[in-house]
Amino acid sequence: MTDGRNDGVVGSKSFTAVAINCAAKAGEWIKTKLGAYASLTIKSSTSDLVTEVDKGSEKLIRRLILTHFPDHAFLGEEGVEAGAAASRKALEDMQEEEYLWIVDPIDGTTNFVHGFPFFVVSIALAYKGEVIVGVVYDPSRDELFVAEKGKGAYVHGNRMQVSKETSLSDSLIATGFPADQQMALPINLKGVQALAPQVRNLRVAGSAALHLAYVAAGRLSGFWEIGLSSWDMAAGTLLVQESGGHVSDTSGIGYHLGVRNVVATNGLLHDELVAALGKAGATG
Ligand code: 2AM
Ligand code: CA
């Protein structure tokens, strides 16, 4: 079936509508599998996990997206070998594509495996290397976070706005403990040690995409993490930017798809957080 205008494309839905539809469908399905997955595979380390639910979610999303947009490119976590080198190369090979969908079928797989309800589906669309749509769906709370470049970011249909704290001492900051326990974890622990006494408190909840959505929603003042992949961040960074926040790498250079060490804040305390990480030798 075609819509008569666009041969081979089913329907004529907008990019954002397709992203929302995919995230909601995958998220609902994932939720039915909570506590009921059949196989658990260890990837690069015992803290880097994948289940058949991650793979099934990615397949569902890939099929739906390519049904609507068969000419678009697709980069999903489960289609790439484990490890930083493979993840870097996969992005390098694809980032010149005109339209590139960047998908994490479950961000927070460790939480999913343990039944800790802090995991999401993350779907982004990049046009010529720049993220133009970002959707993060949290099935545990039925919260859908959506951003379109230049058009703002929304949750439950309400426009999101980052928080207003102006200094670390008043801030709730999140970070993540990386799966790479050899290289990245010791660096991150330096950051944790330095930041914990400087902030109101730290949170480490295990989903980079949902942490970013919470920065966008003003529930967190900021977030940093070392050693992430493009699919962990692509959607969430647009949520933060479109909610008035700022995203950079840990040295302060503005966000692009290749960033792996990320800092995202309400903008007001960005420089202070980047400086504190630098001083601690925790930039990665
Ligand atoms: P995941 O659940 O999709 O694997 C937790 O600190 C964050 O790190 C999560 O967003 C998690 O995503 C991500 N993460 C876990 N293992 C990773 C790896 N090997 N490379 C990059 N990111 C990883
Ligand atoms: Ca994942």
PDB file of C-alpha atoms and ligand atoms in Angstrom:
ATOM      1  CA  MET A   1       0.000   0.000   0.000  1.00  0.00           C
ATOM      2  CA  THR A   2       1.323   3.471  -0.837  1.00  0.00           C
ATOM      3  CA  ASP A   3      -0.041   6.943  -0.243  1.00  0.00           C
ATOM      4  CA  GLY A   4       0.166   7.737  -3.951  1.00  0.00           C
ATOM      5  CA  ARG A   5       2.731  10.521  -3.447  1.00  0.00           C
ATOM      6  CA  ASN A   6       5.666   8.659  -2.035  1.00  0.00           C
ATOM      7  CA  ASP A   7       6.158   5.283  -3.709  1.00  0.00           C
ATOM      8  CA  GLY A   8       7.057   2.520  -1.309  1.00  0.00           C
ATOM      9  CA  VAL A   9       6.290   4.562   1.786  1.00  0.00           C
ATOM     10  CA  VAL A  10       3.358   3.410   3.853  1.00  0.00           C
ATOM     11  CA  GLY A  11       1.321   6.410   4.968  1.00  0.00           C
ATOM     12  CA  SER A  12       2.707   9.916   5.156  1.00  0.00           C
ATOM     13  CA  LYS A  13       3.432  10.283   8.844  1.00  0.00           C
ATOM     14  CA  SER A  14       5.881  12.860  10.138  1.00  0.00           C
ATOM     15  CA  PHE A  15       9.282  11.764  11.436  1.00  0.00           C
ATOM     16  CA  THR A  16       8.208  12.667  14.957  1.00  0.00           C
ATOM     17  CA  ALA A  17       4.930  10.737  14.751  1.00  0.00           C
ATOM     18  CA  VAL A  18       6.809   7.635  13.618  1.00  0.00           C
ATOM     19  CA  ALA A  19       9.408   8.038  16.380  1.00  0.00           C
ATOM     20  CA  ILE A  20       6.661   8.376  19.008  1.00  0.00           C
ATOM     21  CA  ASN A  21       4.740   5.413  17.637  1.00  0.00           C
ATOM     22  CA  CYS A  22       7.850   3.201  17.630  1.00  0.00           C
ATOM     23  CA  ALA A  23       8.944   4.222  21.122  1.00  0.00           C
ATOM     24  CA  ALA A  24       5.465   3.685  22.570  1.00  0.00           C
ATOM     25  CA  LYS A  25       4.986   0.304  20.901  1.00  0.00           C
ATOM     26  CA  ALA A  26       8.419  -0.965  21.871  1.00  0.00           C
ATOM     27  CA  GLY A  27       8.077   0.409  25.401  1.00  0.00           C
ATOM     28  CA  GLU A  28       4.720  -1.265  25.976  1.00  0.00           C
ATOM     29  CA  TRP A  29       6.122  -4.563  24.741  1.00  0.00           C
ATOM     30  CA  ILE A  30       9.241  -4.290  26.900  1.00  0.00           C
ATOM     31  CA  LYS A  31       7.098  -3.701  29.961  1.00  0.00           C
ATOM     32  CA  THR A  32       5.255  -6.980  29.391  1.00  0.00           C
ATOM     33  CA  LYS A  33       8.634  -8.739  29.464  1.00  0.00           C
ATOM     34  CA  LEU A  34       9.801  -7.270  32.766  1.00  0.00           C
ATOM     35  CA  GLY A  35      10.866 -10.183  34.947  1.00  0.00           C
ATOM     36  CA  ALA A  36      10.037 -12.583  32.109  1.00  0.00           C
ATOM     37  CA  TYR A  37      12.991 -12.437  29.758  1.00  0.00           C
ATOM     38  CA  ALA A  38      14.413 -15.832  28.757  1.00  0.00           C
ATOM     39  CA  SER A  39      18.093 -15.295  28.022  1.00  0.00           C
ATOM     40  CA  LEU A  40      20.729 -12.999  29.442  1.00  0.00           C
ATOM     41  CA  THR A  41      24.006 -12.532  27.587  1.00  0.00           C
ATOM     42  CA  ILE A  42      27.078 -10.830  28.977  1.00  0.00           C
ATOM     43  CA  LYS A  43      28.701  -8.520  26.412  1.00  0.00           C
ATOM     44  CA  SER A  44      32.009  -6.782  27.245  1.00  0.00           C
ATOM     45  CA  SER A  45      31.742  -7.317  31.043  1.00  0.00           C
ATOM     46  CA  THR A  46      29.291  -8.517  33.709  1.00  0.00           C
ATOM     47  CA  SER A  47      27.931  -4.964  33.829  1.00  0.00           C
ATOM     48  CA  ASP A  48      27.328  -4.897  30.045  1.00  0.00           C
ATOM     49  CA  LEU A  49      24.243  -7.005  29.425  1.00  0.00           C
ATOM     50  CA  VAL A  50      21.801  -7.819  26.650  1.00  0.00           C
ATOM     51  CA  THR A  51      18.581  -9.847  26.616  1.00  0.00           C
ATOM     52  CA  GLU A  52      16.395 -11.098  23.808  1.00  0.00           C
ATOM     53  CA  VAL A  53      14.066  -8.231  24.763  1.00  0.00           C
ATOM     54  CA  ASP A  54      16.702  -5.636  23.722  1.00  0.00           C
ATOM     55  CA  LYS A  55      17.053  -7.457  20.403  1.00  0.00           C
ATOM     56  CA  GLY A  56      13.289  -7.847  19.896  1.00  0.00           C
ATOM     57  CA  SER A  57      12.678  -4.195  20.697  1.00  0.00           C
ATOM     58  CA  GLU A  58      15.313  -3.087  18.192  1.00  0.00           C
ATOM     59  CA  LYS A  59      13.866  -5.371  15.491  1.00  0.00           C
ATOM     60  CA  LEU A  60      10.365  -3.990  16.055  1.00  0.00           C
ATOM     61  CA  ILE A  61      11.611  -0.388  15.852  1.00  0.00           C
ATOM     62  CA  ARG A  62      13.831  -1.004  12.822  1.00  0.00           C
ATOM     63  CA  ARG A  63      11.013  -2.671  10.893  1.00  0.00           C
ATOM     64  CA  LEU A  64       8.535   0.095  11.625  1.00  0.00           C
ATOM     65  CA  ILE A  65      10.954   2.897  10.764  1.00  0.00           C
ATOM     66  CA  LEU A  66      12.106   1.288   7.534  1.00  0.00           C
ATOM     67  CA  THR A  67       8.487   0.613   6.540  1.00  0.00           C
ATOM     68  CA  HIS A  68       7.826   4.344   6.689  1.00  0.00           C
ATOM     69  CA  PHE A  69      11.233   5.524   5.486  1.00  0.00           C
ATOM     70  CA  PRO A  70      12.942   2.762   3.469  1.00  0.00           C
ATOM     71  CA  ASP A  71      15.731   5.075   2.265  1.00  0.00           C
ATOM     72  CA  HIS A  72      16.820   6.115   5.733  1.00  0.00           C
ATOM     73  CA  ALA A  73      19.845   4.651   7.545  1.00  0.00           C
ATOM     74  CA  PHE A  74      19.497   2.900  10.905  1.00  0.00           C
ATOM     75  CA  LEU A  75      22.043   2.659  13.729  1.00  0.00           C
ATOM     76  CA  GLY A  76      20.911   0.561  16.699  1.00  0.00           C
ATOM     77  CA  GLU A  77      22.873  -0.639  19.724  1.00  0.00           C
ATOM     78  CA  GLU A  78      22.119  -4.307  19.097  1.00  0.00           C
ATOM     79  CA  GLY A  79      23.362  -4.162  15.493  1.00  0.00           C
ATOM     80  CA  VAL A  80      26.860  -3.203  16.658  1.00  0.00           C
ATOM     81  CA  GLU A  81      29.549  -5.322  18.328  1.00  0.00           C
ATOM     82  CA  ALA A  82      30.218  -4.599  22.008  1.00  0.00           C
ATOM     83  CA  GLY A  83      32.947  -2.152  22.967  1.00  0.00           C
ATOM     84  CA  ALA A  84      33.979   1.449  22.377  1.00  0.00           C
ATOM     85  CA  ALA A  85      35.937   0.835  19.152  1.00  0.00           C
ATOM     86  CA  ALA A  86      33.028  -0.876  17.387  1.00  0.00           C
ATOM     87  CA  SER A  87      30.585   1.769  18.544  1.00  0.00           C
ATOM     88  CA  ARG A  88      32.877   4.588  17.317  1.00  0.00           C
ATOM     89  CA  LYS A  89      33.373   2.875  13.952  1.00  0.00           C
ATOM     90  CA  ALA A  90      29.663   2.181  13.433  1.00  0.00           C
ATOM     91  CA  LEU A  91      28.918   5.869  13.922  1.00  0.00           C
ATOM     92  CA  GLU A  92      31.801   6.958  11.679  1.00  0.00           C
ATOM     93  CA  ASP A  93      30.539   4.659   8.916  1.00  0.00           C
ATOM     94  CA  MET A  94      27.031   6.094   9.090  1.00  0.00           C
ATOM     95  CA  GLN A  95      27.177   9.710  10.192  1.00  0.00           C
ATOM     96  CA  GLU A  96      27.404  11.033   6.629  1.00  0.00           C
ATOM     97  CA  GLU A  97      23.986   9.528   5.830  1.00  0.00           C
ATOM     98  CA  GLU A  98      21.381  12.160   5.066  1.00  0.00           C
ATOM     99  CA  TYR A  99      18.784  10.704   7.438  1.00  0.00           C
ATOM    100  CA  LEU A 100      20.097   8.492  10.228  1.00  0.00           C
ATOM    101  CA  TRP A 101      17.905   6.951  12.940  1.00  0.00           C
ATOM    102  CA  ILE A 102      19.871   6.310  16.146  1.00  0.00           C
ATOM    103  CA  VAL A 103      18.148   3.855  18.447  1.00  0.00           C
ATOM    104  CA  ASP A 104      18.706   2.377  21.876  1.00  0.00           C
ATOM    105  CA  PRO A 105      16.013  -0.310  22.195  1.00  0.00           C
ATOM    106  CA  ILE A 106      16.441  -0.452  25.991  1.00  0.00           C
ATOM    107  CA  ASP A 107      18.602   2.137  27.671  1.00  0.00           C
ATOM    108  CA  GLY A 108      19.134   0.856  31.190  1.00  0.00           C
ATOM    109  CA  THR A 109      19.310  -2.853  30.379  1.00  0.00           C
ATOM    110  CA  THR A 110      20.887  -3.639  33.762  1.00  0.00           C
ATOM    111  CA  ASN A 111      17.884  -2.022  35.456  1.00  0.00           C
ATOM    112  CA  PHE A 112      15.509  -3.953  33.197  1.00  0.00           C
ATOM    113  CA  VAL A 113      17.231  -7.211  34.125  1.00  0.00           C
ATOM    114  CA  HIS A 114      16.973  -6.455  37.850  1.00  0.00           C
ATOM    115  CA  GLY A 115      13.407  -5.132  37.684  1.00  0.00           C
ATOM    116  CA  PHE A 116      14.511  -1.626  38.726  1.00  0.00           C
ATOM    117  CA  PRO A 117      12.010   0.597  36.904  1.00  0.00           C
ATOM    118  CA  PHE A 118      14.392   3.089  35.302  1.00  0.00           C
ATOM    119  CA  PHE A 119      14.836   2.097  31.663  1.00  0.00           C
ATOM    120  CA  VAL A 120      13.618   3.622  28.412  1.00  0.00           C
ATOM    121  CA  VAL A 121      13.394   3.332  24.677  1.00  0.00           C
ATOM    122  CA  SER A 122      15.450   6.078  23.008  1.00  0.00           C
ATOM    123  CA  ILE A 123      14.921   7.072  19.365  1.00  0.00           C
ATOM    124  CA  ALA A 124      16.619   9.950  17.549  1.00  0.00           C
ATOM    125  CA  LEU A 125      16.686  11.081  13.948  1.00  0.00           C
ATOM    126  CA  ALA A 126      19.746  12.946  12.663  1.00  0.00           C
ATOM    127  CA  TYR A 127      19.695  14.950   9.448  1.00  0.00           C
ATOM    128  CA  LYS A 128      23.176  15.475   7.982  1.00  0.00           C
ATOM    129  CA  GLY A 129      24.755  14.714  11.351  1.00  0.00           C
ATOM    130  CA  GLU A 130      22.481  16.900  13.465  1.00  0.00           C
ATOM    131  CA  VAL A 131      19.742  15.493  15.697  1.00  0.00           C
ATOM    132  CA  ILE A 132      16.349  16.886  14.610  1.00  0.00           C
ATOM    133  CA  VAL A 133      13.970  14.571  16.514  1.00  0.00           C
ATOM    134  CA  GLY A 134      14.448  12.978  19.925  1.00  0.00           C
ATOM    135  CA  VAL A 135      11.998  10.702  21.720  1.00  0.00           C
ATOM    136  CA  VAL A 136      12.559   8.965  25.053  1.00  0.00           C
ATOM    137  CA  TYR A 137       9.791   6.731  26.416  1.00  0.00           C
ATOM    138  CA  ASP A 138       9.691   5.459  30.004  1.00  0.00           C
ATOM    139  CA  PRO A 139       7.143   2.626  30.064  1.00  0.00           C
ATOM    140  CA  SER A 140       7.263   2.225  33.869  1.00  0.00           C
ATOM    141  CA  ARG A 141       5.767   5.698  34.365  1.00  0.00           C
ATOM    142  CA  ASP A 142       4.160   6.014  30.927  1.00  0.00           C
ATOM    143  CA  GLU A 143       6.163   9.187  30.307  1.00  0.00           C
ATOM    144  CA  LEU A 144       6.940  10.188  26.757  1.00  0.00           C
ATOM    145  CA  PHE A 145       9.547  12.914  26.254  1.00  0.00           C
ATOM    146  CA  VAL A 146       9.615  14.449  22.771  1.00  0.00           C
ATOM    147  CA  ALA A 147      11.758  17.152  21.158  1.00  0.00           C
ATOM    148  CA  GLU A 148      11.916  18.591  17.674  1.00  0.00           C
ATOM    149  CA  LYS A 149      14.814  20.820  16.671  1.00  0.00           C
ATOM    150  CA  GLY A 150      13.741  24.445  17.021  1.00  0.00           C
ATOM    151  CA  LYS A 151      10.273  23.549  18.293  1.00  0.00           C
ATOM    152  CA  GLY A 152      10.814  22.813  21.980  1.00  0.00           C
ATOM    153  CA  ALA A 153      10.540  19.698  24.088  1.00  0.00           C
ATOM    154  CA  TYR A 154       7.462  18.240  25.753  1.00  0.00           C
ATOM    155  CA  VAL A 155       6.406  15.678  28.341  1.00  0.00           C
ATOM    156  CA  HIS A 156       2.731  14.751  28.722  1.00  0.00           C
ATOM    157  CA  GLY A 157       2.123  17.443  26.113  1.00  0.00           C
ATOM    158  CA  ASN A 158       3.566  20.131  28.412  1.00  0.00           C
ATOM    159  CA  ARG A 159       6.567  22.189  27.382  1.00  0.00           C
ATOM    160  CA  MET A 160       9.658  21.282  29.384  1.00  0.00           C
ATOM    161  CA  GLN A 161      12.000  23.768  30.980  1.00  0.00           C
ATOM    162  CA  VAL A 162      15.340  23.063  32.634  1.00  0.00           C
ATOM    163  CA  SER A 163      15.809  23.870  36.339  1.00  0.00           C
ATOM    164  CA  LYS A 164      17.011  27.210  37.667  1.00  0.00           C
ATOM    165  CA  GLU A 165      19.836  26.353  40.085  1.00  0.00           C
ATOM    166  CA  THR A 166      22.801  28.585  39.482  1.00  0.00           C
ATOM    167  CA  SER A 167      25.466  26.749  41.461  1.00  0.00           C
ATOM    168  CA  LEU A 168      26.553  23.189  42.179  1.00  0.00           C
ATOM    169  CA  SER A 169      25.855  23.610  45.894  1.00  0.00           C
ATOM    170  CA  ASP A 170      22.095  23.864  45.194  1.00  0.00           C
ATOM    171  CA  SER A 171      22.078  21.154  42.536  1.00  0.00           C
ATOM    172  CA  LEU A 172      20.929  17.591  42.126  1.00  0.00           C
ATOM    173  CA  ILE A 173      23.403  16.028  39.690  1.00  0.00           C
ATOM    174  CA  ALA A 174      23.347  12.569  38.120  1.00  0.00           C
ATOM    175  CA  THR A 175      26.118  10.458  36.694  1.00  0.00           C
ATOM    176  CA  GLY A 176      26.581   6.887  35.491  1.00  0.00           C
ATOM    177  CA  PHE A 177      29.012   4.155  36.394  1.00  0.00           C
ATOM    178  CA  PRO A 178      30.385   2.925  33.062  1.00  0.00           C
ATOM    179  CA  ALA A 179      30.338  -0.703  31.948  1.00  0.00           C
ATOM    180  CA  ASP A 180      34.056  -0.347  31.181  1.00  0.00           C
ATOM    181  CA  GLN A 181      35.468  -1.031  34.641  1.00  0.00           C
ATOM    182  CA  GLN A 182      39.101  -0.970  33.527  1.00  0.00           C
ATOM    183  CA  MET A 183      39.419   2.447  31.872  1.00  0.00           C
ATOM    184  CA  ALA A 184      36.282   4.513  32.373  1.00  0.00           C
ATOM    185  CA  LEU A 185      35.194   3.548  35.898  1.00  0.00           C
ATOM    186  CA  PRO A 186      38.319   4.801  37.718  1.00  0.00           C
ATOM    187  CA  ILE A 187      37.990   8.139  35.893  1.00  0.00           C
ATOM    188  CA  ASN A 188      34.335   8.410  36.832  1.00  0.00           C
ATOM    189  CA  LEU A 189      35.069   7.566  40.464  1.00  0.00           C
ATOM    190  CA  LYS A 190      37.450  10.544  40.600  1.00  0.00           C
ATOM    191  CA  GLY A 191      34.573  12.719  39.409  1.00  0.00           C
ATOM    192  CA  VAL A 192      32.204  11.253  41.981  1.00  0.00           C
ATOM    193  CA  GLN A 193      34.700  11.779  44.776  1.00  0.00           C
ATOM    194  CA  ALA A 194      35.263  15.388  43.769  1.00  0.00           C
ATOM    195  CA  LEU A 195      31.627  16.285  43.069  1.00  0.00           C
ATOM    196  CA  ALA A 196      29.807  14.552  45.939  1.00  0.00           C
ATOM    197  CA  PRO A 197      30.865  17.136  48.554  1.00  0.00           C
ATOM    198  CA  GLN A 198      30.188  20.048  46.172  1.00  0.00           C
ATOM    199  CA  VAL A 199      26.570  19.289  45.194  1.00  0.00           C
ATOM    200  CA  ARG A 200      23.290  18.969  47.103  1.00  0.00           C
ATOM    201  CA  ASN A 201      23.366  15.292  46.178  1.00  0.00           C
ATOM    202  CA  LEU A 202      24.293  12.810  43.450  1.00  0.00           C
ATOM    203  CA  ARG A 203      22.084  10.231  41.733  1.00  0.00           C
ATOM    204  CA  VAL A 204      23.254   7.240  39.709  1.00  0.00           C
ATOM    205  CA  ALA A 205      20.132   5.581  38.311  1.00  0.00           C
ATOM    206  CA  GLY A 206      21.483   3.645  35.304  1.00  0.00           C
ATOM    207  CA  SER A 207      19.940   5.122  32.168  1.00  0.00           C
ATOM    208  CA  ALA A 208      21.793   7.938  30.425  1.00  0.00           C
ATOM    209  CA  ALA A 209      18.807   8.669  28.186  1.00  0.00           C
ATOM    210  CA  LEU A 210      16.416   9.010  31.133  1.00  0.00           C
ATOM    211  CA  HIS A 211      18.896  11.096  33.119  1.00  0.00           C
ATOM    212  CA  LEU A 212      19.059  13.464  30.148  1.00  0.00           C
ATOM    213  CA  ALA A 213      15.253  13.580  29.927  1.00  0.00           C
ATOM    214  CA  TYR A 214      15.181  14.465  33.641  1.00  0.00           C
ATOM    215  CA  VAL A 215      17.655  17.324  33.083  1.00  0.00           C
ATOM    216  CA  ALA A 216      15.308  18.560  30.335  1.00  0.00           C
ATOM    217  CA  ALA A 217      12.295  18.297  32.660  1.00  0.00           C
ATOM    218  CA  GLY A 218      14.077  20.233  35.430  1.00  0.00           C
ATOM    219  CA  ARG A 219      14.104  17.203  37.753  1.00  0.00           C
ATOM    220  CA  LEU A 220      17.902  17.084  37.686  1.00  0.00           C
ATOM    221  CA  SER A 221      20.175  20.135  37.485  1.00  0.00           C
ATOM    222  CA  GLY A 222      22.789  18.295  35.446  1.00  0.00           C
ATOM    223  CA  PHE A 223      24.298  14.991  34.368  1.00  0.00           C
ATOM    224  CA  TRP A 224      27.694  13.743  33.271  1.00  0.00           C
ATOM    225  CA  GLU A 225      29.013  10.370  32.176  1.00  0.00           C
ATOM    226  CA  ILE A 226      32.193   8.932  30.666  1.00  0.00           C
ATOM    227  CA  GLY A 227      32.277   6.432  27.793  1.00  0.00           C
ATOM    228  CA  LEU A 228      28.753   6.551  26.388  1.00  0.00           C
ATOM    229  CA  SER A 229      27.727   5.680  22.830  1.00  0.00           C
ATOM    230  CA  SER A 230      25.758   7.789  20.367  1.00  0.00           C
ATOM    231  CA  TRP A 231      22.531   5.820  20.952  1.00  0.00           C
ATOM    232  CA  ASP A 232      22.642   6.430  24.734  1.00  0.00           C
ATOM    233  CA  MET A 233      22.570  10.202  24.212  1.00  0.00           C
ATOM    234  CA  ALA A 234      21.285  11.293  20.798  1.00  0.00           C
ATOM    235  CA  ALA A 235      17.604  11.714  21.736  1.00  0.00           C
ATOM    236  CA  GLY A 236      18.255  12.972  25.266  1.00  0.00           C
ATOM    237  CA  THR A 237      20.646  15.711  24.213  1.00  0.00           C
ATOM    238  CA  LEU A 238      17.999  17.285  21.965  1.00  0.00           C
ATOM    239  CA  LEU A 239      15.518  17.135  24.866  1.00  0.00           C
ATOM    240  CA  VAL A 240      17.971  19.110  27.015  1.00  0.00           C
ATOM    241  CA  GLN A 241      18.820  21.666  24.317  1.00  0.00           C
ATOM    242  CA  GLU A 242      15.179  22.248  23.426  1.00  0.00           C
ATOM    243  CA  SER A 243      14.332  22.748  27.102  1.00  0.00           C
ATOM    244  CA  GLY A 244      16.845  25.581  27.416  1.00  0.00           C
ATOM    245  CA  GLY A 245      19.788  23.551  28.708  1.00  0.00           C
ATOM    246  CA  HIS A 246      23.300  23.028  27.407  1.00  0.00           C
ATOM    247  CA  VAL A 247      25.156  19.880  26.307  1.00  0.00           C
ATOM    248  CA  SER A 248      28.905  19.550  25.725  1.00  0.00           C
ATOM    249  CA  ASP A 249      31.680  17.036  26.097  1.00  0.00           C
ATOM    250  CA  THR A 250      33.561  16.996  29.396  1.00  0.00           C
ATOM    251  CA  SER A 251      36.070  19.532  28.052  1.00  0.00           C
ATOM    252  CA  GLY A 252      33.267  21.974  27.209  1.00  0.00           C
ATOM    253  CA  ILE A 253      33.155  21.464  23.417  1.00  0.00           C
ATOM    254  CA  GLY A 254      29.566  21.601  22.103  1.00  0.00           C
ATOM    255  CA  TYR A 255      27.697  18.322  21.635  1.00  0.00           C
ATOM    256  CA  HIS A 256      27.971  16.407  18.359  1.00  0.00           C
ATOM    257  CA  LEU A 257      27.130  12.782  17.562  1.00  0.00           C
ATOM    258  CA  GLY A 258      30.708  11.606  18.225  1.00  0.00           C
ATOM    259  CA  VAL A 259      30.789  12.805  21.856  1.00  0.00           C
ATOM    260  CA  ARG A 260      31.362   9.952  24.325  1.00  0.00           C
ATOM    261  CA  ASN A 261      32.083  11.868  27.550  1.00  0.00           C
ATOM    262  CA  VAL A 262      29.071  14.086  28.096  1.00  0.00           C
ATOM    263  CA  VAL A 263      27.987  16.953  30.354  1.00  0.00           C
ATOM    264  CA  ALA A 264      24.374  18.165  30.172  1.00  0.00           C
ATOM    265  CA  THR A 265      23.001  20.843  32.476  1.00  0.00           C
ATOM    266  CA  ASN A 266      20.457  23.612  32.868  1.00  0.00           C
ATOM    267  CA  GLY A 267      23.164  25.845  31.345  1.00  0.00           C
ATOM    268  CA  LEU A 268      23.497  27.988  34.458  1.00  0.00           C
ATOM    269  CA  LEU A 269      25.969  25.710  36.223  1.00  0.00           C
ATOM    270  CA  HIS A 270      27.523  24.159  33.135  1.00  0.00           C
ATOM    271  CA  ASP A 271      30.894  25.878  33.366  1.00  0.00           C
ATOM    272  CA  GLU A 272      31.137  25.125  37.084  1.00  0.00           C
ATOM    273  CA  LEU A 273      30.507  21.401  36.492  1.00  0.00           C
ATOM    274  CA  VAL A 274      32.952  21.217  33.557  1.00  0.00           C
ATOM    275  CA  ALA A 275      35.589  23.021  35.638  1.00  0.00           C
ATOM    276  CA  ALA A 276      35.064  20.711  38.630  1.00  0.00           C
ATOM    277  CA  LEU A 277      35.462  17.611  36.440  1.00  0.00           C
ATOM    278  CA  GLY A 278      38.576  19.088  34.850  1.00  0.00           C
ATOM    279  CA  LYS A 279      40.100  19.898  38.233  1.00  0.00           C
ATOM    280  CA  ALA A 280      39.389  16.334  39.397  1.00  0.00           C
ATOM    281  CA  GLY A 281      41.063  14.814  36.319  1.00  0.00           C
ATOM    282  CA  ALA A 282      37.708  13.181  35.521  1.00  0.00           C
ATOM    283  CA  THR A 283      37.085  14.283  31.942  1.00  0.00           C
ATOM    284  CA  GLY A 284      38.008  10.930  30.342  1.00  0.00           C
TER     285      GLY A 284
HETATM  286  P1  2AM B   1      22.459   0.474  28.137  1.00  0.00           P
HETATM  287  O1  2AM B   1      21.597   0.140  29.267  1.00  0.00           O
HETATM  288  O2  2AM B   1      21.720   0.717  26.867  1.00  0.00           O
HETATM  289  O3  2AM B   1      23.596  -0.483  27.953  1.00  0.00           O
HETATM  290  C1  2AM B   1      24.572   3.525  32.534  1.00  0.00           C
HETATM  291  O4  2AM B   1      25.688   4.073  33.125  1.00  0.00           O
HETATM  292  C2  2AM B   1      24.488   3.946  31.075  1.00  0.00           C
HETATM  293  O5  2AM B   1      25.623   3.438  30.363  1.00  0.00           O
HETATM  294  C3  2AM B   1      23.269   3.387  30.376  1.00  0.00           C
HETATM  295  O6  2AM B   1      22.743   4.396  29.560  1.00  0.00           O
HETATM  296  C4  2AM B   1      23.816   2.212  29.581  1.00  0.00           C
HETATM  297  O7  2AM B   1      23.112   1.909  28.418  1.00  0.00           O
HETATM  298  C5  2AM B   1      25.167   2.741  29.212  1.00  0.00           C
HETATM  299  N1  2AM B   1      26.077   1.656  28.877  1.00  0.00           N
HETATM  300  C6  2AM B   1      26.136   0.433  29.421  1.00  0.00           C
HETATM  301  N2  2AM B   1      27.109  -0.307  28.861  1.00  0.00           N
HETATM  302  C7  2AM B   1      27.688   0.490  27.948  1.00  0.00           C
HETATM  303  C8  2AM B   1      28.763   0.306  27.045  1.00  0.00           C
HETATM  304  N3  2AM B   1      29.439  -0.833  26.973  1.00  0.00           N
HETATM  305  N4  2AM B   1      29.095   1.330  26.235  1.00  0.00           N
HETATM  306  C9  2AM B   1      28.412   2.497  26.308  1.00  0.00           C
HETATM  307  N5  2AM B   1      27.377   2.721  27.142  1.00  0.00           N
HETATM  308  C10 2AM B   1      27.026   1.739  27.952  1.00  0.00           C
HETATM  309 CA    CA B   2      20.646  -0.619  25.300  1.00  0.00          CA
END
